[in-house]
C-alpha positions as MATLAB code, in Angstrom:
seq = 'FMRRLDLGAGFRGTRDVLVYFATVVFTAAVLSALNGLAWLVLLGGLPVADAPLAGIIWWLGDAGGVLVVTSVMVAFARPGPLALRIDPGVVLATAVAACFVGIGPWMPDDVDSSAVTASASLLCLVLPYPAVTWAALRMGLRGASAATAVIALAAVVGTAAGAGPFQTGDARVDVVSLWPLLATLAVSAMLLAASFEARLSGTMMQATLAQELAKARTLSELGLLAGGIAHEINNPLAVMLGYAR';
ca = [
      97.809   46.531   20.847;
      94.566   48.074   19.613;
      95.462   51.386   21.310;
      98.883   51.406   19.656;
      97.156   51.139   16.299;
      94.870   54.034   17.322;
      91.851   51.737   17.198;
      90.942   51.862   20.871;
      88.188   54.387   20.193;
      86.615   52.389   17.355;
      86.649   52.634   13.575;
      86.731   56.150   12.153;
      86.992   55.342    8.461;
      88.098   52.842    5.866;
      91.733   53.351    6.863;
      91.053   52.044   10.367;
      89.160   49.057    8.980;
      91.999   48.171    6.597;
      94.613   48.515    9.350;
      92.473   46.343   11.617;
      92.099   43.572    9.037;
      95.762   43.687    7.976;
      97.240   43.615   11.479;
      94.808   42.354   14.083;
      92.987   39.774   11.963;
      95.846   38.316    9.984;
      99.038   39.052   11.937;
      97.646   38.433   15.425;
      95.777   35.313   14.309;
      98.909   33.915   12.637;
     101.003   34.501   15.762;
      98.352   32.897   17.940;
      98.099   29.856   15.666;
     101.888   29.437   15.462;
     102.238   29.695   19.234;
      99.576   27.080   19.931;
     100.840   24.810   17.163;
     104.424   24.979   18.422;
     103.381   23.946   21.932;
     101.299   21.058   20.611;
     104.202   19.748   18.548;
     106.742   20.214   21.348;
     104.553   18.413   23.884;
     103.899   15.553   21.502;
     100.208   16.207   21.157;
     100.377   16.644   17.387;
     102.522   14.803   14.815;
     104.841   17.018   12.813;
     103.348   15.721    9.560;
      99.903   17.026   10.562;
     101.197   20.402   11.746;
     100.711   22.379    8.455;
      97.056   21.419    8.031;
      96.369   21.899   11.748;
      98.031   25.310   11.598;
      95.871   26.426    8.686;
      92.699   25.244   10.430;
      93.783   26.951   13.664;
      94.537   30.202   11.883;
      91.241   30.155   10.000;
      89.339   29.618   13.248;
      91.169   32.401   15.091;
      90.935   34.841   12.188;
      87.244   34.091   11.713;
      86.564   34.757   15.388;
      88.474   38.036   15.295;
      86.732   39.048   12.084;
      83.283   38.525   13.533;
      83.406   38.954   17.328;
      86.106   41.586   17.796;
      84.671   43.693   14.982;
      81.413   44.009   16.932;
      83.272   45.103   20.078;
      85.339   47.704   18.227;
      82.325   49.013   16.276;
      80.328   49.551   19.468;
      83.284   51.173   21.275;
      82.612   54.515   19.605;
      79.249   56.103   18.797;
      78.918   56.755   15.099;
      77.105   59.527   13.226;
      73.996   57.344   12.970;
      71.812   57.037   16.051;
      71.653   53.521   17.472;
      68.212   52.258   16.540;
      66.701   48.963   15.473;
      65.597   48.848   11.846;
      62.848   46.213   11.381;
      63.775   45.680    7.734;
      67.405   45.012    8.613;
      66.387   42.619   11.383;
      64.083   40.704    9.022;
      66.672   40.502    6.224;
      69.349   39.347    8.672;
      67.046   36.710   10.149;
      66.145   35.337    6.698;
      69.793   35.211    5.629;
      70.759   33.542    8.924;
      68.092   30.870    8.440;
      69.247   30.132    4.905;
      72.947   29.799    5.780;
      72.262   27.934    9.013;
      69.460   25.577    7.990;
      69.409   25.729    4.221;
      66.417   26.201    1.922;
      63.413   23.959    2.303;
      63.158   21.469   -0.531;
      60.155   19.206   -1.239;
      60.816   15.497   -0.882;
      59.898   14.773   -4.487;
      62.496   17.203   -5.846;
      65.661   15.360   -6.779;
      67.553   17.531   -9.201;
      71.162   18.561   -8.905;
      70.435   21.792  -10.765;
      67.724   22.779   -8.285;
      69.953   21.847   -5.345;
      72.850   23.873   -6.758;
      70.590   26.889   -7.318;
      69.268   26.657   -3.760;
      72.800   26.456   -2.351;
      73.834   29.468   -4.439;
      70.863   31.387   -3.064;
      72.023   30.573    0.463;
      75.464   31.994   -0.322;
      74.153   35.174   -1.966;
      71.455   36.208    0.530;
      73.800   37.346    3.345;
      75.396   40.075    1.228;
      72.257   42.179    0.576;
      71.376   41.798    4.262;
      74.692   43.147    5.579;
      74.744   45.842    2.878;
      71.349   47.050    4.015;
      72.518   46.948    7.633;
      75.629   48.974    6.753;
      73.637   51.688    4.962;
      70.843   51.880    7.531;
      72.674   51.317   10.822;
      76.337   51.972   10.049;
      79.256   50.041   11.484;
      77.350   48.769   14.486;
      74.525   47.385   12.388;
      76.878   45.852    9.806;
      79.046   44.138   12.431;
      76.023   42.869   14.368;
      74.329   41.494   11.231;
      77.565   39.802   10.173;
      77.931   38.237   13.624;
      74.365   36.876   13.598;
      74.740   35.368   10.127;
      78.161   33.919   10.953;
      76.853   32.385   14.181;
      73.961   30.778   12.311;
      76.326   29.399    9.669;
      78.729   27.951   12.253;
      76.006   26.424   14.431;
      74.117   25.021   11.448;
      77.237   23.537    9.901;
      78.300   21.993   13.217;
      74.818   20.455   13.552;
      75.054   18.925   10.081;
      72.728   21.343    8.306;
      73.088   24.190    5.885;
      74.976   24.507    2.598;
      78.474   24.287    4.136;
      78.356   20.932    5.909;
      80.301   18.126    4.248;
      80.719   15.673    7.107;
      84.377   16.632    7.593;
      84.979   19.340   10.202;
      88.223   20.473    8.576;
      86.595   20.916    5.192;
      83.673   22.697    6.839;
      86.004   25.272    8.428;
      87.707   25.920    5.097;
      84.307   26.208    3.384;
      82.992   28.697    5.945;
      86.064   30.943    5.848;
      85.424   32.622    2.444;
      81.885   33.545    3.508;
      82.974   34.964    6.879;
      85.925   36.861    5.423;
      84.210   38.430    2.422;
      81.054   39.184    4.388;
      82.875   40.902    7.257;
      85.367   42.815    5.106;
      82.818   44.081    2.576;
      80.274   45.044    5.242;
      82.779   46.894    7.441;
      84.420   48.738    4.547;
      81.056   49.820    3.150;
      79.795   50.939    6.562;
      83.037   52.794    7.378;
      82.985   54.608    4.023;
      79.314   55.508    4.456;
      79.827   56.803    8.002;
      82.899   58.815    6.972;
      80.950   60.479    4.154;
      77.989   61.093    6.466;
      80.286   62.597    9.109;
      81.800   64.893    6.482;
      78.352   65.999    5.345;
      77.267   66.659    8.922;
      80.479   68.613    9.600;
      79.924   70.756    6.503;
      76.376   71.472    7.641;
      77.634   72.445   11.098;
      80.314   74.720    9.631;
      77.729   76.328    7.348;
      75.498   77.049   10.352;
      78.410   78.531   12.297;
      79.381   80.656    9.283;
      75.813   81.922    8.982;
      75.803   82.840   12.683;
      79.147   84.621   12.276;
      77.797   86.601    9.335;
      74.692   87.537   11.294;
      76.794   88.734   14.233;
      79.041   90.677   11.864;
      76.049   92.400   10.262;
      74.639   93.195   13.695;
      78.000   94.692   14.651;
      78.032   96.872   11.544;
      74.451   97.940   12.216;
      75.253   98.795   15.825;
      78.320  100.760   14.694;
      76.216  102.717   12.173;
      73.550  103.508   14.768;
      76.197  104.628   17.260;
      77.736  106.869   14.600;
      74.387  108.437   13.737;
      73.654  109.081   17.391;
      77.143  110.414   18.068;
      76.948  113.151   15.399;
      74.005  115.134   16.881;
      75.380  114.576   20.379;
      78.687  116.069   19.312;
      76.883  119.113   17.866;
      74.805  119.558   21.024;
      77.920  119.235   23.183;
      79.638  121.933   21.071;
      76.731  124.388   21.561;
      76.661  123.607   25.273;
      80.276  124.644   25.581;
];
């Protein structure tokens, strides 16, 4: 399926990222959720009245997994214009954001203010975006997808363990709460990284073409110079050959 969409060799621009999100993430996840839901209802494992909510939760889980995990696999399937290297700043920013979304900010015991708690929760939600943006601009698609995966894993594990800003005590509500973060984080990071890599590839191609054009001009000038020298040598030789005859 990925090869039919011309995505088997990885993302090559924002067009590939948009096609991937529109088809693989949403369409494939919907089909997978409908298939599993239909079998559960047919086999009597799920009441028909609970099927809509279960289907939404199933789709959100599948789509979130495809958004995060499959994006990493596709991003690493093709080497990008940026060399694969570890940026310490990106690693630190990703680790801090992962800690905040997975564990939550540390609050002193004597602080009991809803305003402070709301501000701390908002900070937890905002921190991942600068981290993945930095990863996208410094390490391209591979860095952006890897940073998104680390932050998403921390958020899922922390929420499942009852920590972090997304846990509510209800697993279904937790999944719905996590989905906006995973979706917006993955989509924005991948689109930014794909656009940046496409522009960088274009710049590198222009530089390569300019070098080749300079070489061609040099060879052309050398050819003209060689032709002029041959002409200057040929004239006296022709005169000498005429006297010899």
